[in-house]
Coordinates of C-alpha atoms and ligand atoms in Angstrom, one line a residue:
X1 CA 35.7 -91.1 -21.2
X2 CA 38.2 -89.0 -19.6
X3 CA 39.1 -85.6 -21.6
X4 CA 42.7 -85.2 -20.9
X5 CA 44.1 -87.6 -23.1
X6 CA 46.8 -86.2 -24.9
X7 CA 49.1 -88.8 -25.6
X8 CA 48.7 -91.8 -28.1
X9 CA 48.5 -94.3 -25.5
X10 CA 46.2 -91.6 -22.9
X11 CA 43.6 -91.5 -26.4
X12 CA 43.3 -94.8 -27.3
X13 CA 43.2 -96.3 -24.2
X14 CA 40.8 -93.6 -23.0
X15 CA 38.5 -94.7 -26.4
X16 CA 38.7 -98.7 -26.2
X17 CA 36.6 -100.7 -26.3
X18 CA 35.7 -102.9 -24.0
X19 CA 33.2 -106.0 -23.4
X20 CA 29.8 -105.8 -22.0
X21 CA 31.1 -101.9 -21.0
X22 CA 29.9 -100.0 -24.8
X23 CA 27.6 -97.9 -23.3
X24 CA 24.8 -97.6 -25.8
X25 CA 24.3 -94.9 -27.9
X26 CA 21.2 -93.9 -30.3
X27 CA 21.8 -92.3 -33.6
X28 CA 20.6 -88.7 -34.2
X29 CA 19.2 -89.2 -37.6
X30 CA 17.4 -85.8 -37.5
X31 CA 20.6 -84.2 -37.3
X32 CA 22.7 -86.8 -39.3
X33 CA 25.5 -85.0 -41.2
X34 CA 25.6 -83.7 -44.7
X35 CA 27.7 -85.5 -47.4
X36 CA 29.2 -83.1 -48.6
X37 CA 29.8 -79.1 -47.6
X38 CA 27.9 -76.7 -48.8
X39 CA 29.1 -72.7 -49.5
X40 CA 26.2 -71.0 -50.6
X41 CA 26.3 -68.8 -53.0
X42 CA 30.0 -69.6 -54.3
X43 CA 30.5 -70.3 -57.8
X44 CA 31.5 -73.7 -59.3
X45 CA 33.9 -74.9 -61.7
X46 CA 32.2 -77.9 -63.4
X47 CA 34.8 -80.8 -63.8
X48 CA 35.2 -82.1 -67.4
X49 CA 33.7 -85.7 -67.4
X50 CA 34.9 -87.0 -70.8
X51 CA 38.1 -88.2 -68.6
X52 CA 40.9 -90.6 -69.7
X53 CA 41.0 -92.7 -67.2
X54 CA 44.3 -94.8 -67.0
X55 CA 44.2 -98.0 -68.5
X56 CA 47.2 -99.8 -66.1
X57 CA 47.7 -103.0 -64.9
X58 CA 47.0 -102.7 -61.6
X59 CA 49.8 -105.5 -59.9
X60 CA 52.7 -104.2 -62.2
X61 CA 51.8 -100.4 -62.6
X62 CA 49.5 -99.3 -60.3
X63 CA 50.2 -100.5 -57.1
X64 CA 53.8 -99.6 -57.5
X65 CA 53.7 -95.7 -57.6
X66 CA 57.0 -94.4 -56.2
X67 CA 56.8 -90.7 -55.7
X68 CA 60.1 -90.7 -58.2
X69 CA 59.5 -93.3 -60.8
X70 CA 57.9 -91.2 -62.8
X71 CA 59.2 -88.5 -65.7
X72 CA 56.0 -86.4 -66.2
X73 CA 57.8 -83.1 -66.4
X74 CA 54.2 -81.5 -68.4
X75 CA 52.1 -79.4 -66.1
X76 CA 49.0 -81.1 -65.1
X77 CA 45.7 -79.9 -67.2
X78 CA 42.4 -79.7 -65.2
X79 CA 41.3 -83.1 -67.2
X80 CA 44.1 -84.4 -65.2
X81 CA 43.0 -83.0 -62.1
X82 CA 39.4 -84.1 -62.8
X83 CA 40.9 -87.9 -63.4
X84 CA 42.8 -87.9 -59.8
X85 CA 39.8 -86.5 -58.3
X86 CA 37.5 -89.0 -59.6
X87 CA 40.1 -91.6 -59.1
X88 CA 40.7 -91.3 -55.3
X89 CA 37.4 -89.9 -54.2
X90 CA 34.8 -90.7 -57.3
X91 CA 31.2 -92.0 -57.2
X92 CA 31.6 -95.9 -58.9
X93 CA 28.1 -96.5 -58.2
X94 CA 24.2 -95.2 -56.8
X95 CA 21.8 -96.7 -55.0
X96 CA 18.5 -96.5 -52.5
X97 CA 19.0 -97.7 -48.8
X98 CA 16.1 -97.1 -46.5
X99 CA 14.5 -94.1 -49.1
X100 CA 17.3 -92.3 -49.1
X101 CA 20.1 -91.9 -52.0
X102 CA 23.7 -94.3 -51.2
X103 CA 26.7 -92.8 -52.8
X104 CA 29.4 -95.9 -53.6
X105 CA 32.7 -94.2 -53.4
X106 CA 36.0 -95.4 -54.7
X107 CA 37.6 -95.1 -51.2
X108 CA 36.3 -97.0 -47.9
X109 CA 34.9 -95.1 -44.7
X110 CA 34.2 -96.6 -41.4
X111 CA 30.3 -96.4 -41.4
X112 CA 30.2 -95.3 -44.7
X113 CA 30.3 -91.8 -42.8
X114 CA 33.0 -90.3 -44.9
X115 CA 34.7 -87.8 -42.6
X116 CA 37.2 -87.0 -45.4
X117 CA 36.8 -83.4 -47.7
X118 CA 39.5 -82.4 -50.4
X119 CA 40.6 -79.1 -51.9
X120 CA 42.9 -78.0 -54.5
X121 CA 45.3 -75.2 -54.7
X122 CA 46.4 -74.6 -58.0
X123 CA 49.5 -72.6 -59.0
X124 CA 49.7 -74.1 -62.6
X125 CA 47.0 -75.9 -64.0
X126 CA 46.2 -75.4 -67.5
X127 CA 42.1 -74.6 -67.5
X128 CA 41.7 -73.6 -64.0
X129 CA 42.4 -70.5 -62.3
X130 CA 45.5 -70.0 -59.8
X131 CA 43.2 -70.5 -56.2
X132 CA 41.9 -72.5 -53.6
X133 CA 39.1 -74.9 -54.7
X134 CA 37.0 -77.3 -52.8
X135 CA 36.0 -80.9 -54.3
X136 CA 32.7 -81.8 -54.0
X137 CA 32.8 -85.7 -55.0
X138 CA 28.4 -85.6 -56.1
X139 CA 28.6 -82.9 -58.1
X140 CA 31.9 -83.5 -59.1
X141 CA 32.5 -80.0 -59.6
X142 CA 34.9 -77.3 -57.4
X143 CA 33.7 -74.4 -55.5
X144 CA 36.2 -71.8 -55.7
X145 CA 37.2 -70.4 -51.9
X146 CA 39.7 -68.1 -53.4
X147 CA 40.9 -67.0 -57.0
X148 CA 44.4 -65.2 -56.6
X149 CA 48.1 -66.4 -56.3
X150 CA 48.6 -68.7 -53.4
X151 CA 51.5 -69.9 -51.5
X152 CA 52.6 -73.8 -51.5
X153 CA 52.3 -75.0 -48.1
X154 CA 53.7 -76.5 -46.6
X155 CA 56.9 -75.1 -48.3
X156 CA 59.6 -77.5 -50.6
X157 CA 62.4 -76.3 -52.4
X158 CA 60.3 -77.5 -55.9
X159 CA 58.1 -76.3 -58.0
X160 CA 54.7 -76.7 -56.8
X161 CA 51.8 -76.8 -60.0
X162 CA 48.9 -77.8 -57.7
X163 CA 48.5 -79.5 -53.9
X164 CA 45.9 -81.2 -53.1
X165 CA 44.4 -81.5 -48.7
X166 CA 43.0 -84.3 -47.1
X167 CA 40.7 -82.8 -44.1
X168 CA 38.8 -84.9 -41.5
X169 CA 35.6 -83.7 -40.6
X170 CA 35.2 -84.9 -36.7
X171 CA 31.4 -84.6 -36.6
X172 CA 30.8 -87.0 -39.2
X173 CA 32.5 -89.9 -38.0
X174 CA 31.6 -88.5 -34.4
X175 CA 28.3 -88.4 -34.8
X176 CA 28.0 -92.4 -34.6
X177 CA 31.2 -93.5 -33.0
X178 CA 31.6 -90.6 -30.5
X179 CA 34.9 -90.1 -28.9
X180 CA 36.6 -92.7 -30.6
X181 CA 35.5 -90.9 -33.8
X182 CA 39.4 -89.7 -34.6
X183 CA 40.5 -93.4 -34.8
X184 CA 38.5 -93.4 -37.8
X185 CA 39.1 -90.2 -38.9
X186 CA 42.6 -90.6 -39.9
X187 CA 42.0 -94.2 -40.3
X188 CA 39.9 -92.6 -43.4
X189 CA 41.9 -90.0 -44.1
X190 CA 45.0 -92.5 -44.9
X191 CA 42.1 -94.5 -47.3
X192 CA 42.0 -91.7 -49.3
X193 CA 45.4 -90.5 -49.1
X194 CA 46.3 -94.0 -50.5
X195 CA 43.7 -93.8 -53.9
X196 CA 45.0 -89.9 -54.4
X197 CA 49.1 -91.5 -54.1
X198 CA 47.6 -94.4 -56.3
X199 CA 45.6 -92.4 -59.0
X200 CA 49.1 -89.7 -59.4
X201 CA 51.1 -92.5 -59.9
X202 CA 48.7 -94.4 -62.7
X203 CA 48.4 -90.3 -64.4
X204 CA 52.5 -90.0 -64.1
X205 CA 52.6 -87.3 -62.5
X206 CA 55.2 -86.8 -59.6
X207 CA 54.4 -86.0 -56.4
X208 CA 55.1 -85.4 -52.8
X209 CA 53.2 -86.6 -49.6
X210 CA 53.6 -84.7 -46.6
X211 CA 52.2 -85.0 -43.1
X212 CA 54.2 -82.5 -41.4
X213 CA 52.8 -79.4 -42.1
X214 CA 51.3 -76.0 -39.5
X215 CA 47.9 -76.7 -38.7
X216 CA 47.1 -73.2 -38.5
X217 CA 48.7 -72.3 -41.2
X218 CA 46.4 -75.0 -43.1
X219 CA 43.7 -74.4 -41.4
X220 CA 43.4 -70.9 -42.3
X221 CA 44.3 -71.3 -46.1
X222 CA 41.6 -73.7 -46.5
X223 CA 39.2 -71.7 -44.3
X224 CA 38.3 -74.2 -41.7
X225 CA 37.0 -74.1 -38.1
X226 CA 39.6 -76.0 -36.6
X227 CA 37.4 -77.3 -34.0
X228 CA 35.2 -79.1 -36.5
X229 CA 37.4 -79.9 -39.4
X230 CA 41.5 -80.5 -39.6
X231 CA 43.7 -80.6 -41.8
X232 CA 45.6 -84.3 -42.2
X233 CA 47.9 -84.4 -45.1
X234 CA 48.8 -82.4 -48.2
X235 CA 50.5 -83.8 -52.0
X236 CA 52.0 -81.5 -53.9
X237 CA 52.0 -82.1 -57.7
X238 CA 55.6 -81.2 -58.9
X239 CA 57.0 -80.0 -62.5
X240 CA 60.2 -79.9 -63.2
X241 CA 60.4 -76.3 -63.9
X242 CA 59.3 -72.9 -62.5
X243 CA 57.3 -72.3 -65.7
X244 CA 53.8 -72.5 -65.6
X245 CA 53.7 -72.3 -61.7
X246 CA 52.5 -69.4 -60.0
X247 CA 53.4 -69.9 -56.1
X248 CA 53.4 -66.7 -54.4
X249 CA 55.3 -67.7 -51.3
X250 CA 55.4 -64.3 -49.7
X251 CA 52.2 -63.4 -49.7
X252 CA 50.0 -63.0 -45.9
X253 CA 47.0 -64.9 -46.4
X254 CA 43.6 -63.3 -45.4
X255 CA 41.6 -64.9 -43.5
X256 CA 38.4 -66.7 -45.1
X257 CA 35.2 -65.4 -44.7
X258 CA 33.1 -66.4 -41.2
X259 CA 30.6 -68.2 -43.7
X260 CA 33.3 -69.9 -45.1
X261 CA 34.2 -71.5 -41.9
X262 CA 30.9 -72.2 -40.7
X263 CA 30.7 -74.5 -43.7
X264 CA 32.9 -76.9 -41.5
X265 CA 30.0 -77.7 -39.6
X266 CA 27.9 -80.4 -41.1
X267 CA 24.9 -80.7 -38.6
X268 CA 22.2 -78.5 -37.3
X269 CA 23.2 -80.3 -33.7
X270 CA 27.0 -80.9 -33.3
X271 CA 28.2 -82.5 -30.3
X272 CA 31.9 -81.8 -29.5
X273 CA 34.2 -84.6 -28.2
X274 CA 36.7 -83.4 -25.5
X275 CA 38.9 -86.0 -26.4
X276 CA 39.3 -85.9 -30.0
X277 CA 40.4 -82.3 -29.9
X278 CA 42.7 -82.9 -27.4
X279 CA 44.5 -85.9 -29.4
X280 CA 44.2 -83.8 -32.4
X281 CA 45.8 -80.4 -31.0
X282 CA 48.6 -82.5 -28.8
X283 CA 50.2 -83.2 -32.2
X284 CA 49.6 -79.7 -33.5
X285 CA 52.7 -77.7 -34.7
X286 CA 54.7 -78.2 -37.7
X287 CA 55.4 -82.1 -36.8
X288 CA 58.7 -82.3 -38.1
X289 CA 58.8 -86.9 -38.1
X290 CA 60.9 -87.8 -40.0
X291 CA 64.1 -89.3 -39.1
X292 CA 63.7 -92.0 -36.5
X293 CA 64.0 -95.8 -37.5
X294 CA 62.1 -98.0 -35.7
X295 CA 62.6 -101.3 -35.9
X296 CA 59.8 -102.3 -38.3
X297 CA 59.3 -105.3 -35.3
X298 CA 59.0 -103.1 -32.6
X299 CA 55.4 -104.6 -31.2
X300 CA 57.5 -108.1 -31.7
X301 CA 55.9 -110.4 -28.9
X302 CA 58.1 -112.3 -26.6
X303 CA 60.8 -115.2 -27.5
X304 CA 62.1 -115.2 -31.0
X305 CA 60.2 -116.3 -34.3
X306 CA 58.7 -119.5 -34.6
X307 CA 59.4 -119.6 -38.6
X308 CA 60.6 -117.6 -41.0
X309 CA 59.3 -117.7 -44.8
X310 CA 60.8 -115.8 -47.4
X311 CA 58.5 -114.2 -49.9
X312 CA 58.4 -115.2 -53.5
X313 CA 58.3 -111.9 -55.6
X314 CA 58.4 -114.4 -58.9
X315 CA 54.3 -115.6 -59.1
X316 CA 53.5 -114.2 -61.9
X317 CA 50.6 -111.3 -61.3
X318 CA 46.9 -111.9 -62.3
X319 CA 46.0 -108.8 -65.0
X320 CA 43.3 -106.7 -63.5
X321 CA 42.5 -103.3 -64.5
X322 CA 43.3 -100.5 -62.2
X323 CA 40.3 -98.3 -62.8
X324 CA 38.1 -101.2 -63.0
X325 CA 39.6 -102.8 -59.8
X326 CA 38.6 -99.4 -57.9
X327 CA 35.1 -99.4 -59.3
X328 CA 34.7 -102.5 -58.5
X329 CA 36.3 -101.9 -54.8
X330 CA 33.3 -102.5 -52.3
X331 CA 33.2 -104.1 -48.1
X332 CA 32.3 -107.6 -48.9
X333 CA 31.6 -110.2 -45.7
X334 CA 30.6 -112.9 -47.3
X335 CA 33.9 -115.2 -46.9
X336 CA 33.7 -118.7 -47.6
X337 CA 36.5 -121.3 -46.4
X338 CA 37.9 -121.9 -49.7
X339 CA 41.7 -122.4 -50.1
X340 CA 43.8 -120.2 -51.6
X341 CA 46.8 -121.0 -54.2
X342 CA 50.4 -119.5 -53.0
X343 CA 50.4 -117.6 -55.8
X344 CA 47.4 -115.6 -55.1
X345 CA 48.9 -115.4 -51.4
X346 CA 52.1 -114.4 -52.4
X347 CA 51.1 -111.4 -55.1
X348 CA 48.9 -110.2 -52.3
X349 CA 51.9 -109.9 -49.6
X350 CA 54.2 -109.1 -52.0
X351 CA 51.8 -106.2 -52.8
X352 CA 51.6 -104.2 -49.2
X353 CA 54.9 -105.2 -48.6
X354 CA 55.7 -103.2 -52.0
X355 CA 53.6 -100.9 -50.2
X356 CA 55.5 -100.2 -47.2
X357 CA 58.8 -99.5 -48.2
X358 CA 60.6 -96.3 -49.3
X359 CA 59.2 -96.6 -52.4
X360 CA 55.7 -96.0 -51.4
X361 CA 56.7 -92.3 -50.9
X362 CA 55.0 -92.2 -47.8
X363 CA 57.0 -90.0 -45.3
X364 CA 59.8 -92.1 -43.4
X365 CA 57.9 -91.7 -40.1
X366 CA 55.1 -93.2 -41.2
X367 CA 57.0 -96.5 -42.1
X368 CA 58.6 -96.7 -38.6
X369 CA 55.6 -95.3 -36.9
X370 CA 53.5 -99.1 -37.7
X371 CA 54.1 -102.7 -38.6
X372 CA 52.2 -105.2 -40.3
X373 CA 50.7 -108.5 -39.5
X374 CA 48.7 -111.4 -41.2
X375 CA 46.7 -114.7 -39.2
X376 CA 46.5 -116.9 -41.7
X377 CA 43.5 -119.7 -41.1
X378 CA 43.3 -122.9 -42.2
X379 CA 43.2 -122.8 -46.0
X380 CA 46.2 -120.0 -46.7
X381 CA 49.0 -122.0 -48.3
X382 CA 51.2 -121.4 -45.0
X383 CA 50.8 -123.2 -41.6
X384 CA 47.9 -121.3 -39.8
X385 CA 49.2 -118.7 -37.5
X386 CA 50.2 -115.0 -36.3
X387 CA 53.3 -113.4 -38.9
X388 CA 54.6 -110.2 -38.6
X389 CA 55.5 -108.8 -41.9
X390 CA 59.0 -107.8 -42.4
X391 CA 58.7 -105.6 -45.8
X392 CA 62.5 -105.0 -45.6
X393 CA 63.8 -108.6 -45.2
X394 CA 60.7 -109.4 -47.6
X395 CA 59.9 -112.2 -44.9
X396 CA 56.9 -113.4 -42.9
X397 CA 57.9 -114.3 -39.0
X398 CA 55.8 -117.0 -37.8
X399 CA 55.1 -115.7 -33.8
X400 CA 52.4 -118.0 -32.9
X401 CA 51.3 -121.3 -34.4
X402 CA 47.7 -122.5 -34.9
X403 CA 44.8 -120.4 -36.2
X404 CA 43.9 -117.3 -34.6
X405 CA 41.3 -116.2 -36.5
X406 CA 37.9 -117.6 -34.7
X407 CA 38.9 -116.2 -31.6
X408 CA 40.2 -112.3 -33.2
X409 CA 36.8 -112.2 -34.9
X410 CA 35.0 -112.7 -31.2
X411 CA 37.8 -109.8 -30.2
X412 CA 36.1 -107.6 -33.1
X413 CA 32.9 -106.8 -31.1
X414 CA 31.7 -110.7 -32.1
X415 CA 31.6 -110.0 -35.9
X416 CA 31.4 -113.4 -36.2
X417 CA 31.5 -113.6 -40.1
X418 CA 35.5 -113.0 -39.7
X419 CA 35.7 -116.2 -38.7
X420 CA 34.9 -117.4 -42.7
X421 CA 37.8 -114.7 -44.1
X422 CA 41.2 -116.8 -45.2
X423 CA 43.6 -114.1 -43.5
X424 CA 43.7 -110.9 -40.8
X425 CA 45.7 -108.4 -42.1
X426 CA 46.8 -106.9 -38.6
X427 CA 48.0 -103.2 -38.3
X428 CA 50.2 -102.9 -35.1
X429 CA 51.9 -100.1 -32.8
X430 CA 53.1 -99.5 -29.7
X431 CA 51.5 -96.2 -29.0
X432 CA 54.2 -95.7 -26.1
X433 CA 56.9 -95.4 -28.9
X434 CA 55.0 -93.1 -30.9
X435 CA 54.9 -90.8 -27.9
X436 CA 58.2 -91.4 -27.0
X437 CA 59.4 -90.6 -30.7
X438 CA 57.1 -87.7 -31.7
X439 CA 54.8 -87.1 -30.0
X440 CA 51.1 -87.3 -30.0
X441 CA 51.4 -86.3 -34.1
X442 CA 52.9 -90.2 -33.8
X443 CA 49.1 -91.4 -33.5
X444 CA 48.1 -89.5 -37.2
X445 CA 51.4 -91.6 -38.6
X446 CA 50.5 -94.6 -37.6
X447 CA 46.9 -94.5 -38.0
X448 CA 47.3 -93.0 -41.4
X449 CA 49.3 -95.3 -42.5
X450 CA 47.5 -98.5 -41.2
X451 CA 44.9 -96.4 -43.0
X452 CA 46.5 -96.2 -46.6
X453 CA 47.9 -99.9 -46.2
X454 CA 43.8 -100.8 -45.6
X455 CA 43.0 -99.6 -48.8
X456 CA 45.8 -101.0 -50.9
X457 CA 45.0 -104.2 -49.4
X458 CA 41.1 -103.5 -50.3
X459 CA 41.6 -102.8 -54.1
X460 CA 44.5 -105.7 -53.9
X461 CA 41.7 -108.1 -52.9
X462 CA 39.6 -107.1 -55.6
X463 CA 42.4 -107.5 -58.3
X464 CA 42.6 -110.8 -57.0
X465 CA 38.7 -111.6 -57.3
X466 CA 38.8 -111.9 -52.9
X467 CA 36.6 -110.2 -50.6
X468 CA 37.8 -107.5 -48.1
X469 CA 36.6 -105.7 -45.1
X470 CA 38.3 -102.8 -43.0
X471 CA 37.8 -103.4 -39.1
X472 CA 37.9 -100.7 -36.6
X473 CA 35.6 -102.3 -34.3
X474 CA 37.9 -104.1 -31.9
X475 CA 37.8 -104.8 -28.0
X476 CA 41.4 -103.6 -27.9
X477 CA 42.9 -104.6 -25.2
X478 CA 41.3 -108.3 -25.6
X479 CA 42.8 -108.5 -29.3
X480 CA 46.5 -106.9 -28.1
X481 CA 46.7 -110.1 -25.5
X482 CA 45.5 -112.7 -28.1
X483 CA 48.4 -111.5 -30.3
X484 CA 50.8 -111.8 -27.4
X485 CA 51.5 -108.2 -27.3
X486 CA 53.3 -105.9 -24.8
X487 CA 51.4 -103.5 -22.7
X488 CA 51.6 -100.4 -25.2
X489 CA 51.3 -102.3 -27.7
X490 CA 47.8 -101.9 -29.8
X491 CA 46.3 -103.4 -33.1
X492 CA 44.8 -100.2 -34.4
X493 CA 43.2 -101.6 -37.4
X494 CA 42.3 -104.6 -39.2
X495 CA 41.1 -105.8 -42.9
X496 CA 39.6 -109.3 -42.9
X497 CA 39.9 -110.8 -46.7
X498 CA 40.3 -113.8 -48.9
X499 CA 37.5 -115.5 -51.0
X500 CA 33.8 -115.1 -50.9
X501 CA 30.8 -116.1 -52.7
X502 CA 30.3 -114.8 -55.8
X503 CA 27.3 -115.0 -57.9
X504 CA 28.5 -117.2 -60.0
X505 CA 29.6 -119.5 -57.3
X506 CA 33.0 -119.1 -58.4
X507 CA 36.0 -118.5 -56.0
X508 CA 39.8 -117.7 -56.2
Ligands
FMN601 C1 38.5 -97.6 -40.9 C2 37.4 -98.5 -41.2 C3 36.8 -99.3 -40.2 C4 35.7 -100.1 -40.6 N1 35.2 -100.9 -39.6 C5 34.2 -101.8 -39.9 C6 33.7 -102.8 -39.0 O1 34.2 -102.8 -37.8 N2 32.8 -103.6 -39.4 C7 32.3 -103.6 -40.7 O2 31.4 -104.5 -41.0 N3 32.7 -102.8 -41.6 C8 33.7 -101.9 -41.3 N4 34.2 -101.0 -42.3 C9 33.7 -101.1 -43.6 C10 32.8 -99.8 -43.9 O3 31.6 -100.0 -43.2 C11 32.5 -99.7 -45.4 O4 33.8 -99.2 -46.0 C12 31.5 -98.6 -45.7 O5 30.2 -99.1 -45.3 C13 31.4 -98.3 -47.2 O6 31.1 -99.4 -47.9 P1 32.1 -99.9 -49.1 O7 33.4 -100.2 -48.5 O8 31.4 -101.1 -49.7 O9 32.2 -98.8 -50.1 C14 35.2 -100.2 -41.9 C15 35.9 -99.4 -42.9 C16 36.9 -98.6 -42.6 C17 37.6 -97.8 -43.6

């Protein structure tokens, strides 16, 4: 692979994938990376575990969590914190694989590698001290990095009572998938994002996402080595007033301890990736992506749309529990060719669509930075076929008729089982645009969002009793020409879903 990409397109194209050339690569299991960090010597703050978890519908509450729709105006307690903590990054479930311990988590992680970390400033959080804290998701307790007064960073004109950090570890994910590692990375880091946006919304708390941020600035508040660990995005938690908060903007922030940073690295034998430092430091800087408007076709194909079909936002929505849904959230494979009723179709579109617009309270650049597409097989209640999704016309634009799907589960490295799932949903860019608009910190918008979308459609699949699974193994180039799509243009991420066998034998 060639180390000076530093452009969306130079990365990706540098890290595709492409047949009969993946060079093969053993896994170090001696040095495998640890699950979670460890700061010896730091004390804990045990979470509370006698949590309230919300008890929401998930299709007509939780899925529709607008940064704004909700009045919370009470400053967030630490049971509260505990609850979005165990919400967006929680243990559902335990098990043996191969001798050793298997952690279920709430969120999905290309290789079940979870690059992802969290920590926690508070500024006003009944029951926990104004600091920095780090999450550690087995435990489930918070290691305090520093206990004083903290700034809000990045800085808003609101008050601030707690912000929560998404950081990517690179060795994690790198350790098995090498240079192409930060396609997963932030393809991970948008999962979680997604469950954190998700769980604010179900506790009514109001909140703000933001992507454009100083990555040294970050970097040195949460005390990371910036060559192993980044930070990816940040949420504030807002209150309506200055009471109770305790952001001291003005203060210079010491650095953390050496030991603190050498926690960043996760194995006794790290290998370091030209390439995804130089993708990663390309988009350093404050960012600063928010106004341009794509058109939310922009990897549109040649020629003009086959079909149009409008989507019906009046099915009625199946009841599923939202905390039960994410429990139950798992990679299932096991599709079986069973049709699927328009209703169950349509709450599912209807669904990400939701997702996608300005109500998702994802930033702006984010929306403009990627575009959505479904193949729909034989037994979706639509003529098989390739559809963009237009979330802002609420329409589906048939591009290319006939089923698709055999020949884009050969195009993900031969995963043959695809082939069984009723519907692709396709996550598209043209990584010349993203350059073009802004930069190589387009690549974390679009793959962060494709990301977040991947697990919304995950838990919306398991409201709906489907199966889903998130696909980032994909000869690239050969699944861009089978959807038609310019030369810059790339499908950056998949999630294959629709029925599957269940125990009982039953399907949806
Ligand atoms: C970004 C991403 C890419 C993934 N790519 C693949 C893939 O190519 N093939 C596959 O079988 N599973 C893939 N998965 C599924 C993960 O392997 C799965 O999430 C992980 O093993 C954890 O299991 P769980 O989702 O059941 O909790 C992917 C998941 C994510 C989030």
């Amino acid at each position: 692979m060639n180390d000076s990409a530093s452009t969306a397109l130079g990365y990706h194209r540098a890290t595709s994938y492409q047949r009969y050339q993946i060079s093969p690569h053993a896994l170090d299991w001696a040095n495998q990376p640890s699950l979670v960090k460890n700061y010896p010597g730091l004390p804990r703050v045990p979470l509370p575990r006698d949590l309230d978890l919300p008890r929401i519908d998930y299709f007509t509450r939780a899925c529709r969590p607008g940064s704004e729709s909700h009045t919370s105006d009470v400053a967030p307690d630490l049971k509260q914190i505990a609850a979005a903590l165990q919400l967006s990054h929680g243990v559902t479930a335990r098990a043996v694989h191969s001798g050793q311990p298997f952690y279920y988590r709430s969120v999905a992680s290309a290789g079940a590698l979870y690059p992802f970390e969290l920590y926690l400033t508070a500024h006003g959080i009944d029951g926990l001290d104004a600091g920095l804290y780090y999450y550690d998701p087995l435990a489930f307790s918070l290691t305090v990095l520093r206990r004083q007064p903290l700034p809000a960073i990045p800085r808003v004109d609101r008050a601030v009572a707690a912000t929560f950090y998404v950081t990517g570890i690179f060795f994690r994910s790198a350790w098995k998938y090498r240079g192409r590692a930060y396609r997963y990375v932030v393809l991970d880091a948008g999962h979680l994002l997604e469950n954190l946006r998700l769980a604010l919304g179900a506790l009514n708390q109001r909140f703000s996402i933001h992507l454009d941020f100083d990555d040294e600035q970050t970097a040195n508040l949460l005390g990371l080595d910036s060559e192993l660990e980044v930070c990816l995005a940040c949420i504030h938690l807002h209150i309506d007033t200055d009471k109770g908060t305790d952001t001291a903007n003005s203060i210079e922030l010491e650095p953390l301890s050496a030991d603190i940073r050498q926690a960043s690295q996760v194995s006794g034998r790290e290998v370091a990736y030209p390439e995804i430092l130089n993708i990663h430091r390309a988009g350093s800087g404050s960012g600063g992506g928010g106004s341009a408007e794509a058109s939310s076709l922009m990897v549109a194909t040649h020629g003009n749309p086959l079909a149009r079909i409008d989507l019906d936002s009046s099915t009625l929505p199946i009841a599923a529990d939202y905390t039960q849904v994410l429990g139950r959230r798992r990679s299932r494979r096991n599709f079986i060719p069973a049709s699927v009723s328009r209703e169950n179709f349509m709450t599912f579109v209807e669904t990400m669509a939701q997702s996608m617009g300005s109500r998702s309270g994802m930033p702006a650049a984010c929306r403009s930075a990627l575009t959505a597409g479904i193949l729909a097989g034989e037994n979706m209640p639509l003529p098989p076929g390739f559809y963009l999704l237009d979330p802002e016309k609420r329409q589906l634009e048939q591009r290319i008729a006939g089923s698709l799907i055999e020949a884009m589960a050969a195009a993900c490295l031969d995963q043959m089982w695809l082939k069984h799932a009723g519907l692709h949903l396709l996550f598209l860019t043209d990584l010349t645009y993203l350059d073009e608009i802004w930069g190589a910190r387009g690549y974390r918008y679009a793959m962060i969002e494709a990301g977040s979308l991947g697990q919304q459609a995950y838990l919306a699949a398991t409201a709906l009793g489907w199966g889903a699974c998130g696909i980032g193994a994909i000869y690239d180039r050969e699944a861009a020409d089978l959807l038609g799509l310019t030369e810059s243009g790339a499908l950056v991420y998949l999630v294959g879903l629709g029925p599957v066998k269940t125990s009982a034998g039953k399907t949806r």
